[in-house]
XYZ file of C-alpha atoms in Angstrom:
311
model
C -11.335 10.500 -18.334
C -10.977 7.674 -15.961
C -9.235 8.516 -12.367
C -7.359 5.687 -10.439
C -5.655 6.558 -7.066
C -2.987 4.074 -6.127
C -2.701 4.852 -2.296
C 0.214 2.506 -1.377
C 0.844 1.178 1.349
C 4.606 2.124 2.553
C 7.035 -0.646 2.187
C 5.276 -2.336 -0.352
C 7.522 -1.471 -3.268
C 5.701 1.592 -4.446
C 8.700 3.569 -4.901
C 9.882 1.016 -7.202
C 6.524 1.180 -8.884
C 6.771 4.860 -9.606
C 10.300 4.507 -10.909
C 9.029 1.994 -13.432
C 6.117 4.102 -14.973
C 8.448 7.315 -14.850
C 10.713 5.116 -17.215
C 8.065 4.261 -19.442
C 6.052 7.454 -19.283
C 6.200 8.360 -22.903
C 5.172 4.855 -24.540
C 2.448 4.657 -21.601
C 1.163 8.308 -22.348
C 0.899 7.481 -26.124
C -1.518 4.883 -25.005
C -3.505 6.993 -23.337
C -2.358 6.460 -19.803
C -1.395 9.479 -17.611
C 0.206 9.643 -14.307
C 0.666 12.026 -11.291
C 3.497 10.554 -8.940
C 4.995 12.058 -5.783
C 7.383 13.967 -8.055
C 4.162 16.249 -8.983
C 2.101 15.500 -6.086
C 4.850 16.692 -3.438
C 5.402 19.819 -5.565
C 2.564 21.873 -4.674
C -0.321 20.059 -6.349
C -1.689 18.420 -3.006
C -0.695 20.969 -0.705
C -3.721 22.438 1.529
C -5.496 18.948 1.159
C -4.517 17.984 4.694
C -4.875 20.638 7.227
C -1.620 21.919 8.487
C -1.204 24.862 11.207
C -1.995 27.886 10.048
C -3.937 26.658 6.756
C -7.305 25.595 7.013
C -10.254 25.806 4.536
C -9.010 28.427 2.164
C -5.940 26.088 1.443
C -8.337 23.265 0.927
C -10.389 25.112 -1.492
C -7.365 26.124 -3.548
C -6.046 22.862 -3.549
C -9.390 21.582 -4.808
C -9.711 24.054 -7.540
C -5.877 23.331 -8.484
C -6.420 19.604 -8.535
C -9.603 20.277 -10.903
C -7.826 22.776 -13.356
C -5.217 20.012 -13.477
C -7.635 17.165 -14.346
C -9.166 19.175 -16.853
C -5.869 19.831 -18.554
C -5.113 16.357 -18.778
C -8.319 15.561 -19.943
C -7.845 18.243 -22.903
C -4.448 16.401 -23.702
C -6.046 13.149 -24.365
C -5.355 10.945 -21.264
C -7.794 8.318 -21.057
C -6.559 6.999 -17.867
C -5.044 8.943 -15.220
C -3.220 7.257 -12.544
C -2.232 9.177 -9.394
C 0.394 7.328 -7.054
C 1.307 8.706 -3.676
C 1.371 6.325 -0.727
C 1.332 9.509 1.899
C -2.277 9.828 0.614
C -3.014 6.929 3.324
C -0.397 8.555 5.790
C 2.887 7.959 7.292
C 4.948 5.061 8.388
C 6.143 7.493 11.171
C 2.687 7.765 12.388
C 1.833 4.321 12.383
C 5.110 3.463 14.504
C 4.302 6.458 16.632
C 0.434 5.019 17.316
C 1.486 1.421 17.012
C -1.562 1.319 14.902
C -1.873 0.638 10.886
C -2.660 4.058 9.600
C -5.050 5.024 12.266
C -6.342 8.344 10.491
C -6.811 7.065 6.902
C -10.323 7.359 7.041
C -10.382 11.067 7.391
C -7.191 11.700 5.138
C -8.547 9.651 2.194
C -12.015 11.715 2.526
C -10.304 15.049 1.962
C -8.171 13.656 -1.234
C -12.119 12.337 -2.449
C -13.736 15.840 -1.781
C -10.668 17.714 -3.378
C -11.338 15.624 -6.507
C -14.632 16.301 -6.585
C -15.569 12.797 -6.148
C -14.217 11.811 -9.755
C -12.239 8.608 -8.367
C -12.823 5.492 -10.084
C -11.055 2.984 -8.521
C -8.439 3.015 -5.388
C -5.891 0.298 -5.795
C -4.215 -0.480 -2.217
C -1.416 -2.902 -1.861
C -1.133 -5.310 1.162
C 1.998 -7.025 2.637
C 2.338 -9.916 5.109
C 1.677 -8.036 8.770
C 4.920 -9.640 10.183
C 6.950 -8.220 7.266
C 5.145 -5.268 6.797
C 5.978 -4.186 10.459
C 9.259 -5.388 10.424
C 10.267 -3.588 7.301
C 8.702 -0.652 8.731
C 10.494 -0.704 12.153
C 13.752 -1.437 10.055
C 12.992 1.875 8.183
C 12.081 3.896 11.512
C 15.562 3.348 13.389
C 17.560 3.979 9.974
C 15.891 7.222 10.291
C 16.493 7.823 14.164
C 13.902 6.118 15.532
C 15.142 3.833 19.077
C 15.395 -0.061 18.436
C 11.693 -1.033 19.695
C 12.231 -3.602 22.851
C 10.210 -6.911 22.966
C 7.206 -5.350 24.808
C 6.747 -3.032 22.382
C 6.933 -5.322 19.591
C 4.176 -7.896 21.523
C 2.068 -4.278 21.680
C 2.059 -4.232 18.005
C 1.448 -7.827 17.146
C -1.252 -7.688 19.496
C -2.944 -4.555 18.413
C -6.313 -5.260 16.791
C -5.985 -3.309 13.564
C -5.533 -5.236 10.315
C -6.004 -4.418 6.703
C -9.449 -5.243 7.021
C -9.632 -2.268 8.855
C -7.844 -0.330 6.560
C -10.204 -1.272 3.671
C -13.344 -0.544 5.754
C -12.053 2.934 6.132
C -11.209 3.297 2.751
C -14.523 2.166 1.671
C -16.209 4.797 4.002
C -13.968 7.655 2.397
C -14.746 6.805 -1.006
C -18.107 4.716 -0.964
C -18.449 5.257 -5.180
C -15.106 4.110 -5.854
C -14.088 0.453 -6.928
C -11.410 -0.738 -4.516
C -8.938 -3.401 -5.931
C -6.182 -4.822 -3.177
C -3.348 -6.439 -4.826
C -0.703 -8.375 -2.283
C 2.683 -6.979 -2.272
C 4.106 -10.832 -2.382
C 2.563 -11.079 -6.242
C 3.614 -7.622 -7.362
C 7.223 -6.996 -5.872
C 9.375 -7.860 -8.666
C 6.708 -7.549 -11.432
C 5.346 -3.491 -11.740
C 4.210 -4.364 -15.363
C 1.511 -6.850 -14.233
C 0.920 -4.482 -11.240
C 0.220 -1.495 -13.619
C -1.819 -3.485 -15.764
C -4.070 -5.109 -12.977
C -4.547 -1.202 -11.797
C -5.384 0.479 -14.857
C -6.227 -2.376 -17.535
C -3.389 -0.711 -19.905
C -0.992 -2.953 -21.358
C 2.542 -2.586 -19.662
C 6.074 -2.941 -20.899
C 8.266 -5.409 -19.186
C 11.768 -4.282 -17.640
C 14.624 -6.705 -18.251
C 15.531 -6.018 -14.403
C 13.506 -4.632 -12.482
C 14.619 -2.258 -9.689
C 14.350 -2.128 -6.020
C 14.047 1.017 -4.286
C 14.104 2.319 -0.756
C 14.741 -1.424 0.834
C 14.675 -1.501 4.558
C 18.169 -1.917 5.912
C 19.337 -5.139 6.785
C 20.485 -6.080 10.410
C 24.099 -5.232 9.080
C 23.383 -2.066 7.980
C 21.248 -1.192 11.218
C 24.327 -2.117 13.290
C 26.427 0.337 11.475
C 23.707 3.055 11.688
C 23.566 2.317 15.492
C 27.244 2.455 15.872
C 27.416 6.021 13.855
C 24.976 7.369 16.493
C 26.781 5.710 19.628
C 24.255 3.423 20.426
C 24.342 -0.182 21.687
C 24.789 -1.970 18.351
C 23.608 -5.762 20.134
C 20.281 -3.887 20.143
C 19.938 -5.546 16.828
C 21.354 -9.253 16.443
C 24.338 -9.677 14.292
C 22.769 -11.861 11.585
C 22.559 -11.958 7.833
C 19.868 -10.369 6.005
C 16.678 -8.519 7.073
C 16.223 -7.790 10.628
C 12.906 -9.070 12.243
C 12.759 -7.831 15.629
C 9.455 -10.137 16.539
C 9.589 -13.168 18.583
C 7.978 -16.539 17.484
C 4.554 -15.564 19.496
C 4.446 -12.536 17.749
C 5.121 -13.219 14.493
C 2.697 -16.333 14.570
C -0.103 -13.491 15.911
C 0.893 -11.184 12.651
C 0.540 -13.908 10.405
C -2.701 -15.382 11.696
C -4.195 -11.582 11.714
C -2.664 -11.261 7.811
C -4.422 -15.175 7.059
C -7.753 -13.919 8.591
C -7.793 -10.551 6.640
C -6.875 -12.920 3.163
C -9.733 -15.108 4.207
C -11.887 -12.086 4.472
C -10.797 -10.645 1.130
C -10.920 -14.317 -0.773
C -14.669 -14.364 0.377
C -15.403 -11.106 -0.981
C -14.717 -8.449 1.678
C -18.617 -7.784 2.383
C -18.770 -6.685 -1.431
C -16.486 -3.791 -0.330
C -13.132 -4.949 -2.469
C -11.779 -6.915 -5.122
C -8.690 -9.032 -4.318
C -6.453 -9.547 -7.399
C -4.849 -13.079 -6.580
C -3.458 -13.626 -9.828
C -1.738 -10.642 -11.583
C -0.921 -12.280 -15.287
C -4.635 -14.286 -15.362
C -6.551 -11.260 -17.094
C -9.776 -13.494 -17.491
C -11.800 -16.396 -15.811
C -11.547 -19.777 -17.434
C -14.195 -21.474 -19.248
C -14.867 -24.118 -16.272
C -14.890 -24.067 -12.889
C -11.867 -25.806 -10.577
C -11.938 -29.179 -9.420
C -13.275 -29.253 -5.968
C -16.027 -28.053 -3.409
C -17.711 -24.957 -4.859
C -19.586 -24.097 -1.623
C -17.503 -22.760 1.458
C -18.531 -21.437 4.897
C -17.920 -21.061 8.159
C -16.989 -24.750 8.826
C -14.556 -24.538 6.677
C -12.533 -21.583 8.848
C -10.714 -24.179 10.900
C -9.329 -25.669 8.132
C -8.294 -22.547 6.344
C -6.427 -21.267 9.591
C -4.420 -24.561 9.450
C -2.979 -23.612 6.016
C 0.835 -23.174 6.335
C 1.902 -19.463 5.766
C 4.880 -18.178 3.755
C 7.754 -17.550 5.503
């Protein structure tokens, strides 16, 4: 049985993806695809994997035994590929905001899950998102959950902190050196959970007529209403339509440049540590190479950095 971990990240449509799989669970199961999502992992299956106050090695060993027993049952039931999707394996949005860092403890956390699965992880799927949008969505989510509205200094500090998706991939690779790592950009998979599932598992997936988008970050107007209900200054969030972006022009430029560097590294092969899925609906390479230079190196970096980034 092939075991695949879809670890997130948060704010990349994970809840919508998991809801899509649950809606089509029967037909996917008939195709040999099993699924463990948060509705299962949060109800005791993963309890004890991560150390908590009062729970130590005994709880971890029990969690490992519980997971291995459930793996055995799934295989006995005819599951050929098991997809485990839980973004909290990476950490939490709260920790990201508290540390102003991108999943600072993912290496240690993921190593515990790999141990609990007895190294039986064949593949790890990671969704990434443009850093300016990821952090803006995370901050909006945080304010909606009671966090203070960040000031300009904090936003600039987040934009200038050195940790990016490349560091996350490196930590994942260290924690799971035997697993294949696949990186899928959120911008390509946001409204196509079926293609996301096929890219992640190799199984054919049914398409929804109208895919849902769950757990969206609150808009600027919604945040102002939340602040008003809390008795806080509503003008901390500008009165604008659509999404709230707390970053100024310089901060957004820094985040976009960092994300462009991440994409360049992934496209270049990520030092053999990960594979970037650039087109979800392309299942195999063409018979001929595209027109253009076949060799690119460091001298092309300046050219790449001048590429326009999506707004």
